[in-house]
Short mmCIF file of C-alpha atoms and ligand atoms in Angstrom, two decimals:
data_model
loop_
_atom_site.label_atom_id
_atom_site.label_comp_id
_atom_site.label_asym_id
_atom_site.label_seq_id
_atom_site.Cartn_x
_atom_site.Cartn_y
_atom_site.Cartn_z
CA UNK A 1 -45.75 -30.43 -1.38
CA UNK A 2 -45.33 -26.68 -0.85
CA UNK A 3 -44.75 -27.30 2.77
CA UNK A 4 -41.94 -29.70 1.93
CA UNK A 5 -40.38 -27.26 -0.54
CA UNK A 6 -40.58 -24.51 2.03
CA UNK A 7 -38.82 -26.79 4.47
CA UNK A 8 -36.07 -27.62 1.95
CA UNK A 9 -35.59 -23.94 1.19
CA UNK A 10 -35.39 -23.12 4.86
CA UNK A 11 -32.78 -25.82 5.36
CA UNK A 12 -30.69 -24.61 2.42
CA UNK A 13 -30.87 -21.05 3.71
CA UNK A 14 -29.65 -22.28 7.07
CA UNK A 15 -26.83 -24.19 5.35
CA UNK A 16 -25.82 -21.08 3.40
CA UNK A 17 -25.69 -19.05 6.56
CA UNK A 18 -23.56 -21.74 8.12
CA UNK A 19 -21.02 -21.87 5.26
CA UNK A 20 -17.71 -21.09 6.89
CA UNK A 21 -16.44 -17.68 5.91
CA UNK A 22 -13.31 -19.02 4.27
CA UNK A 23 -15.39 -21.07 1.81
CA UNK A 24 -16.59 -17.89 0.12
CA UNK A 25 -15.04 -16.71 -3.13
CA UNK A 26 -11.45 -15.64 -2.45
CA UNK A 27 -10.64 -11.95 -2.33
CA UNK A 28 -8.46 -11.61 -5.39
CA UNK A 29 -5.67 -9.05 -5.58
CA UNK A 30 -4.24 -8.77 -9.09
CA UNK A 31 -0.62 -7.71 -8.78
CA UNK A 32 0.72 -5.98 -11.89
CA UNK A 33 4.48 -6.18 -11.32
CA UNK A 34 7.85 -5.98 -13.04
CA UNK A 35 9.02 -9.58 -12.48
CA UNK A 36 11.58 -9.78 -15.32
CA UNK A 37 13.76 -7.40 -17.34
CA UNK A 38 15.88 -4.52 -16.06
CA UNK A 39 13.42 -3.61 -13.30
CA UNK A 40 12.75 -7.14 -12.00
CA UNK A 41 13.89 -6.17 -8.50
CA UNK A 42 10.83 -3.95 -8.21
CA UNK A 43 8.45 -6.87 -8.64
CA UNK A 44 10.41 -9.07 -6.26
CA UNK A 45 10.42 -6.41 -3.53
CA UNK A 46 6.71 -5.72 -3.94
CA UNK A 47 5.59 -9.33 -4.11
CA UNK A 48 7.57 -10.14 -0.98
CA UNK A 49 6.29 -7.03 0.80
CA UNK A 50 2.71 -8.16 0.13
CA UNK A 51 3.47 -11.73 1.21
CA UNK A 52 5.11 -10.45 4.40
CA UNK A 53 1.93 -8.51 5.22
CA UNK A 54 -0.17 -11.64 4.79
CA UNK A 55 2.21 -13.66 6.93
CA UNK A 56 1.74 -11.29 9.86
CA UNK A 57 -1.94 -10.40 9.38
CA UNK A 58 -3.28 -13.71 8.13
CA UNK A 59 -4.54 -14.74 4.72
CA UNK A 60 -8.22 -14.20 5.47
CA UNK A 61 -10.03 -10.90 5.84
CA UNK A 62 -13.74 -10.18 6.31
CA UNK A 63 -14.39 -13.88 5.86
CA UNK A 64 -12.62 -14.12 2.50
CA UNK A 65 -9.36 -15.89 1.79
CA UNK A 66 -6.92 -13.48 0.19
CA UNK A 67 -5.35 -14.60 -3.08
CA UNK A 68 -2.47 -12.73 -4.71
CA UNK A 69 -2.37 -13.22 -8.47
CA UNK A 70 0.97 -11.98 -9.77
CA UNK A 71 1.39 -10.99 -13.44
CA UNK A 72 4.65 -9.89 -15.03
CA UNK A 73 4.68 -6.63 -17.02
CA UNK A 74 8.32 -7.27 -18.06
CA UNK A 75 8.63 -3.49 -17.56
CA UNK A 76 6.66 -2.77 -20.77
CA UNK A 77 3.48 -0.62 -20.55
CA UNK A 78 1.58 -2.51 -23.30
CA UNK A 79 2.20 -5.77 -21.48
CA UNK A 80 1.03 -4.17 -18.23
CA UNK A 81 -2.21 -3.21 -19.95
CA UNK A 82 -2.73 -6.68 -21.37
CA UNK A 83 -2.09 -8.52 -18.11
CA UNK A 84 -4.30 -6.07 -16.19
CA UNK A 85 -7.09 -6.74 -18.69
CA UNK A 86 -6.67 -10.50 -18.13
CA UNK A 87 -6.79 -10.00 -14.37
CA UNK A 88 -10.07 -8.11 -14.67
CA UNK A 89 -11.77 -10.25 -17.33
CA UNK A 90 -10.50 -13.77 -16.65
CA UNK A 91 -9.48 -13.74 -13.00
CA UNK A 92 -12.21 -11.32 -11.94
CA UNK A 93 -9.96 -9.67 -9.39
CA UNK A 94 -11.37 -7.40 -6.68
CA UNK A 95 -8.35 -5.06 -6.76
CA UNK A 96 -5.60 -4.13 -9.18
CA UNK A 97 -2.38 -3.41 -7.29
CA UNK A 98 1.39 -3.19 -7.62
CA UNK A 99 2.86 -0.89 -10.32
CA UNK A 100 6.54 -0.22 -9.79
CA UNK A 101 6.90 1.89 -12.93
CA UNK A 102 4.94 5.00 -13.88
CA UNK A 103 4.44 4.05 -17.57
CA UNK A 104 2.73 0.79 -16.50
CA UNK A 105 0.44 2.60 -14.07
CA UNK A 106 -0.52 5.14 -16.73
CA UNK A 107 -1.22 2.37 -19.26
CA UNK A 108 -3.70 0.68 -16.90
CA UNK A 109 -5.52 3.78 -15.55
CA UNK A 110 -8.32 3.86 -18.16
CA UNK A 111 -9.01 0.16 -17.58
CA UNK A 112 -9.50 0.82 -13.86
CA UNK A 113 -12.07 3.46 -14.77
CA UNK A 114 -13.94 1.28 -17.27
CA UNK A 115 -14.02 -1.72 -14.95
CA UNK A 116 -14.55 0.38 -11.78
CA UNK A 117 -11.70 -1.53 -10.14
CA UNK A 118 -9.85 0.04 -7.24
CA UNK A 119 -6.22 0.34 -8.33
CA UNK A 120 -3.67 0.61 -5.53
CA UNK A 121 -0.35 2.16 -6.54
CA UNK A 122 2.36 0.61 -4.37
CA UNK A 123 5.28 2.52 -5.89
CA UNK A 124 4.94 4.43 -9.21
CA UNK A 125 5.64 8.01 -8.21
CA UNK A 126 4.94 10.51 -11.00
CA UNK A 127 2.46 13.09 -9.69
CA UNK A 128 -0.16 12.87 -12.45
CA UNK A 129 -0.95 9.17 -11.95
CA UNK A 130 -3.83 9.68 -9.52
CA UNK A 131 -5.41 12.25 -11.86
CA UNK A 132 -5.78 9.58 -14.56
CA UNK A 133 -8.60 7.64 -12.87
CA UNK A 134 -10.92 8.23 -9.91
CA UNK A 135 -10.32 4.54 -9.06
CA UNK A 136 -6.61 5.04 -8.32
CA UNK A 137 -5.25 5.52 -4.79
CA UNK A 138 -1.52 5.72 -4.04
CA UNK A 139 0.09 4.56 -0.79
CA UNK A 140 3.75 5.20 -1.76
CA UNK A 141 5.03 8.72 -2.56
CA UNK A 142 5.56 11.18 -5.37
CA UNK A 143 8.87 12.54 -6.60
CA UNK A 144 7.93 16.21 -6.03
CA UNK A 145 6.91 15.24 -2.48
CA UNK A 146 10.41 14.01 -1.62
CA UNK A 147 12.33 16.48 -3.80
CA UNK A 148 10.94 19.78 -2.47
CA UNK A 149 12.21 19.05 1.08
CA UNK A 150 15.66 18.19 -0.31
CA UNK A 151 15.91 21.50 -2.18
CA UNK A 152 14.91 23.30 1.02
CA UNK A 153 17.46 21.34 3.03
CA UNK A 154 20.20 22.17 0.48
CA UNK A 155 19.56 25.92 0.67
CA UNK A 156 19.45 25.81 4.47
CA UNK A 157 22.83 24.10 4.43
CA UNK A 158 24.60 26.63 2.25
CA UNK A 159 24.33 24.82 -1.10
CA UNK A 160 23.56 27.39 -3.81
CA UNK A 161 24.98 25.96 -7.08
CA UNK A 162 23.65 22.61 -8.27
CA UNK A 163 23.90 20.45 -11.40
CA UNK A 164 20.91 18.13 -11.89
CA UNK A 165 20.89 14.63 -13.39
CA UNK A 166 17.65 12.68 -13.74
CA UNK A 167 16.34 9.67 -15.60
CA UNK A 168 14.40 10.76 -18.68
CA UNK A 169 10.86 9.61 -17.86
CA UNK A 170 7.97 10.69 -15.65
CA UNK A 171 9.48 10.47 -12.15
CA UNK A 172 12.82 11.97 -13.28
CA UNK A 173 11.17 14.89 -15.02
CA UNK A 174 8.98 15.48 -11.94
CA UNK A 175 12.07 15.43 -9.71
CA UNK A 176 14.02 17.82 -11.95
CA UNK A 177 11.10 20.25 -12.27
CA UNK A 178 10.40 20.35 -8.54
CA UNK A 179 14.05 20.62 -7.54
CA UNK A 180 14.55 23.60 -9.85
CA UNK A 181 11.35 25.26 -8.68
CA UNK A 182 11.97 25.05 -4.93
CA UNK A 183 15.72 25.63 -5.17
CA UNK A 184 15.66 28.69 -7.44
CA UNK A 185 12.70 30.22 -5.56
CA UNK A 186 14.92 30.16 -2.46
CA UNK A 187 17.86 31.79 -4.29
CA UNK A 188 19.69 28.70 -5.59
CA UNK A 189 21.21 28.49 -9.06
CA UNK A 190 21.12 25.55 -11.50
CA UNK A 191 24.47 25.44 -13.31
CA UNK A 192 23.70 22.52 -15.60
CA UNK A 193 21.15 19.79 -16.17
CA UNK A 194 21.06 16.45 -17.93
CA UNK A 195 18.52 13.69 -18.52
CA UNK A 196 19.79 10.14 -18.97
CA UNK A 197 17.96 7.34 -20.84
CA UNK A 198 15.40 5.37 -18.83
CA UNK A 199 17.02 2.07 -19.82
CA UNK A 200 20.74 1.14 -19.80
CA UNK A 201 22.25 4.61 -19.40
CA UNK A 202 25.98 5.20 -19.75
CA UNK A 203 27.01 7.71 -17.07
CA UNK A 204 30.71 8.33 -17.79
CA UNK A 205 30.37 11.27 -20.23
CA UNK A 206 27.76 13.00 -18.04
CA UNK A 207 29.90 12.60 -14.94
CA UNK A 208 32.86 14.25 -16.64
CA UNK A 209 30.73 17.17 -17.82
CA UNK A 210 29.33 17.62 -14.31
CA UNK A 211 32.81 17.57 -12.81
CA UNK A 212 34.02 20.21 -15.25
CA UNK A 213 31.10 22.52 -14.38
CA UNK A 214 32.29 22.61 -10.73
CA UNK A 215 28.93 22.80 -8.95
CA UNK A 216 28.76 22.67 -5.14
CA UNK A 217 26.47 19.66 -5.41
CA UNK A 218 24.87 17.33 -7.91
CA UNK A 219 21.17 16.51 -7.48
CA UNK A 220 20.18 13.06 -8.79
CA UNK A 221 17.09 10.95 -9.38
CA UNK A 222 17.57 7.52 -10.92
CA UNK A 223 15.23 4.55 -10.66
CA UNK A 224 16.13 2.34 -7.70
CA UNK A 225 18.43 -0.62 -8.30
CA UNK A 226 21.20 -1.35 -10.81
CA UNK A 227 21.34 2.12 -12.36
CA UNK A 228 21.90 3.77 -9.01
CA UNK A 229 24.73 1.32 -8.29
CA UNK A 230 26.35 2.15 -11.65
CA UNK A 231 26.04 5.88 -11.07
CA UNK A 232 27.42 5.76 -7.55
CA UNK A 233 30.46 3.77 -8.61
CA UNK A 234 31.11 6.16 -11.51
CA UNK A 235 30.80 9.17 -9.18
CA UNK A 236 33.55 7.75 -6.95
CA UNK A 237 35.75 6.51 -9.84
CA UNK A 238 35.73 9.91 -11.55
CA UNK A 239 36.49 11.45 -8.16
CA UNK A 240 33.71 14.02 -8.13
CA UNK A 241 33.68 13.61 -4.34
CA UNK A 242 37.41 14.34 -4.16
CA UNK A 243 36.80 17.45 -6.31
CA UNK A 244 34.60 18.69 -3.45
CA UNK A 245 31.27 18.05 -5.22
CA UNK A 246 28.54 16.84 -2.85
CA UNK A 247 25.91 14.35 -3.92
CA UNK A 248 22.30 14.96 -2.90
CA UNK A 249 19.58 12.67 -4.20
CA UNK A 250 16.15 11.20 -3.72
CA UNK A 251 16.24 8.00 -1.66
CA UNK A 252 15.89 5.92 -4.83
CA UNK A 253 19.64 6.37 -5.43
CA UNK A 254 20.73 4.89 -2.08
CA UNK A 255 17.86 2.43 -1.67
CA UNK A 256 18.27 -0.21 0.98
CA UNK A 257 18.00 -3.24 -1.33
CA UNK A 258 21.18 -2.48 -3.30
CA UNK A 259 23.19 -0.05 -1.17
CA UNK A 260 25.52 -2.81 0.02
CA UNK A 261 26.65 -3.31 -3.59
CA UNK A 262 27.99 0.26 -3.71
CA UNK A 263 31.06 -0.19 -1.52
CA UNK A 264 32.11 2.98 0.31
CA UNK A 265 31.00 5.30 -2.50
CA UNK A 266 27.69 6.43 -0.93
CA UNK A 267 29.11 7.25 2.53
CA UNK A 268 27.93 10.73 3.51
CA UNK A 269 25.42 11.09 0.66
CA UNK A 270 22.32 13.06 1.72
CA UNK A 271 18.94 11.90 0.51
CA UNK A 272 15.27 12.53 1.27
CA UNK A 273 12.61 9.83 1.22
CA UNK A 274 9.67 8.32 3.06
CA UNK A 275 11.31 5.03 4.16
CA UNK A 276 14.59 3.70 5.51
CA UNK A 277 15.32 0.21 6.83
CA UNK A 278 17.04 2.08 9.69
CA UNK A 279 13.75 3.75 10.76
CA UNK A 280 13.39 2.95 14.44
CA UNK A 281 9.85 1.82 15.26
CA UNK A 282 8.10 -1.37 16.41
CA UNK A 283 6.09 -1.36 13.16
CA UNK A 284 9.29 -1.34 11.12
CA UNK A 285 10.83 -4.14 13.17
CA UNK A 286 7.71 -6.28 12.58
CA UNK A 287 7.88 -5.54 8.86
CA UNK A 288 11.59 -6.33 8.52
CA UNK A 289 11.30 -9.58 10.45
CA UNK A 290 8.39 -10.78 8.31
CA UNK A 291 10.13 -9.66 5.11
CA UNK A 292 13.25 -11.65 5.97
CA UNK A 293 11.07 -14.68 6.74
CA UNK A 294 9.37 -14.68 3.33
CA UNK A 295 12.24 -13.38 1.18
CA UNK A 296 15.37 -14.57 2.97
CA UNK A 297 18.20 -12.26 3.96
CA UNK A 298 20.19 -12.13 0.72
CA UNK A 299 18.63 -8.81 -0.21
CA UNK A 300 17.20 -6.25 2.21
CA UNK A 301 13.71 -4.83 1.87
CA UNK A 302 13.37 -1.36 0.38
CA UNK A 303 10.69 1.33 0.01
CA UNK A 304 8.90 -0.69 -2.69
CA UNK A 305 8.41 -3.60 -0.29
CA UNK A 306 6.98 -1.15 2.26
CA UNK A 307 4.68 0.25 -0.42
CA UNK A 308 3.31 -3.24 -1.04
CA UNK A 309 2.94 -3.94 2.69
CA UNK A 310 0.98 -0.70 3.11
CA UNK A 311 -1.06 -1.35 -0.01
CA UNK A 312 -2.14 -4.68 1.47
CA UNK A 313 -2.99 -2.90 4.74
CA UNK A 314 -5.26 -0.58 2.73
CA UNK A 315 -6.88 -3.51 0.90
CA UNK A 316 -7.54 -5.40 4.15
CA UNK A 317 -9.08 -2.29 5.69
CA UNK A 318 -11.37 -1.76 2.68
CA UNK A 319 -12.45 -5.41 2.87
CA UNK A 320 -13.21 -5.11 6.59
CA UNK A 321 -15.14 -1.88 6.23
CA UNK A 322 -17.22 -3.24 3.33
CA UNK A 323 -17.89 -6.55 5.08
CA UNK A 324 -16.02 -8.45 2.36
CA UNK A 325 -18.20 -7.15 -0.54
CA UNK A 326 -15.92 -5.09 -2.74
CA UNK A 327 -17.65 -2.40 -4.77
CA UNK A 328 -15.35 -0.01 -6.67
CA UNK A 329 -17.09 3.22 -5.71
CA UNK A 330 -17.52 2.25 -2.07
CA UNK A 331 -13.90 1.09 -1.89
CA UNK A 332 -12.70 4.50 -3.09
CA UNK A 333 -14.79 6.24 -0.44
CA UNK A 334 -13.12 4.09 2.23
CA UNK A 335 -9.65 4.79 0.80
CA UNK A 336 -10.15 8.57 0.86
CA UNK A 337 -8.84 9.80 4.21
CA UNK A 338 -7.68 6.31 5.28
CA UNK A 339 -4.95 6.27 7.94
CA UNK A 340 -2.22 3.65 7.61
CA UNK A 341 0.09 2.78 10.50
CA UNK A 342 3.07 2.18 8.21
CA UNK A 343 6.57 0.89 9.01
CA UNK A 344 7.72 4.34 7.78
CA UNK A 345 5.44 6.21 10.22
CA UNK A 346 1.83 7.40 9.91
CA UNK A 347 0.36 7.89 6.43
CA UNK A 348 -2.98 9.44 5.44
CA UNK A 349 -4.51 9.09 1.99
CA UNK A 350 -5.45 12.66 1.07
CA UNK A 351 -9.21 12.55 0.37
CA UNK A 352 -8.85 15.27 -2.27
CA UNK A 353 -6.02 13.74 -4.34
CA UNK A 354 -5.89 10.07 -3.22
CA UNK A 355 -2.15 10.55 -2.68
CA UNK A 356 -0.31 9.92 0.60
CA UNK A 357 0.43 12.65 3.14
CA UNK A 358 3.46 11.57 5.15
CA UNK A 359 6.75 12.46 6.81
CA UNK A 360 9.72 12.94 4.52
CA UNK A 361 13.01 12.18 6.25
CA UNK A 362 16.44 13.64 5.57
CA UNK A 363 19.03 10.86 5.78
CA UNK A 364 22.79 10.44 5.59
CA UNK A 365 24.47 7.22 4.46
CA UNK A 366 26.51 5.78 7.33
CA UNK A 367 28.16 2.49 8.13
CA UNK A 368 26.65 1.28 11.39
CA UNK A 369 28.05 -1.07 14.04
CA UNK A 370 27.00 -4.18 12.14
CA UNK A 371 29.36 -3.09 9.34
CA UNK A 372 26.51 -2.40 6.90
CA UNK A 373 25.43 0.76 5.10
CA UNK A 374 22.22 2.50 6.15
CA UNK A 375 20.28 5.64 5.35
CA UNK A 376 20.27 7.16 8.83
CA UNK A 377 17.43 9.63 9.39
CA UNK A 378 18.57 12.88 11.08
CA UNK A 379 15.87 15.42 10.20
CA UNK A 380 12.29 15.36 8.98
CA UNK A 381 9.53 17.31 7.26
CA UNK A 382 6.18 16.15 8.71
CA UNK A 383 2.81 15.95 6.88
CA UNK A 384 4.21 16.53 3.39
CA UNK A 385 1.77 16.54 0.46
CA UNK A 386 2.60 16.44 -3.22
CA UNK A 387 3.38 20.14 -3.82
CA UNK A 388 2.12 20.12 -7.42
CA UNK A 389 -1.52 19.31 -6.63
C1 PHB B 1 8.39 5.26 -11.31
O1 PHB B 1 8.40 4.74 -12.43
O2 PHB B 1 7.47 6.01 -10.96
C2 PHB B 1 9.54 5.03 -10.40
C3 PHB B 1 10.51 4.10 -10.74
C4 PHB B 1 11.59 3.90 -9.88
C5 PHB B 1 11.68 4.63 -8.70
C6 PHB B 1 10.70 5.53 -8.36
C7 PHB B 1 9.64 5.74 -9.22
O3 PHB B 1 12.75 4.44 -7.90
#
């Protein structure tokens, strides 16, 4: 009897060992994304960036089939919190990921801590986010990280009087604060500043005020997408450019996904950022090809799609290094110091802050031979960290 049982057990053990890897529980990535509302482009870019990664690198890692579970925050932090809770409790995800908007990332941080879930920030770019939970790692950027190099570039290029305009929430306030700090420390003067509402801003009155103040340049941060298109058109219509006022901005304002909708208005605008579609590298060509295959060619990829691609690269690497068994604490140890061979160039996750260290490029908007607008990189600041940490 015992002998028989022992034999049965031995056989079942052998069967277990022989279970094909892909038959294990899927590796679940809970994507908390803006899929509707005024920021719906963010979710679309990020979902397609993640899908493009899986198309090139396969949908199985460390013997587990990768499953993306996408939930819509509608752009509202309370909804982000609720859907993240569902992902943890009902779907039992291995990772939380996504997060286009800072308020959504902040709303979910405490949940990541309670549940010990690694939370991969693929865009949201206010500095403090990674301080809100030891389970957060960011693969994208921070606003101070891209803004400090722009202020330095402006001073080096003879710009000394600037008017600032930023969107009135986390990333905008970070951008404004850092621009003022770096610019005034180097002798620059801020001649006016304005914060515009996060949702549905009306730019006309602000543009007129800025024109009347006669600065040498206007510094702008607005969330990527529709708002940036509206601002750029207003800037040209009110003829600030003709009045000799330069526009310098973070790359959000001339992002690749919507720049074609801006007509000639952005030509010559100088921006700093971590990613441009025009970045010339084999990694970027692979990314763009895969992105077009999963998303079509109606809208180009932007930095948010790259953030999602790189976030998936980080998740795959964690899975490989942990042999497919995801433990929150061990995952964070793997993420600290991780190197990512990104379409934007090399990225390292700073082990001290869990924020990316990367090259920030200075770009000028140009129309290239194919007749389309691009952010053409012409200078760079290597190994930039968030300067506030
Ligand atoms: C953010 O909410 O952190 C954010 C939103 C839009 C951007 C960049 C950052 O373009």
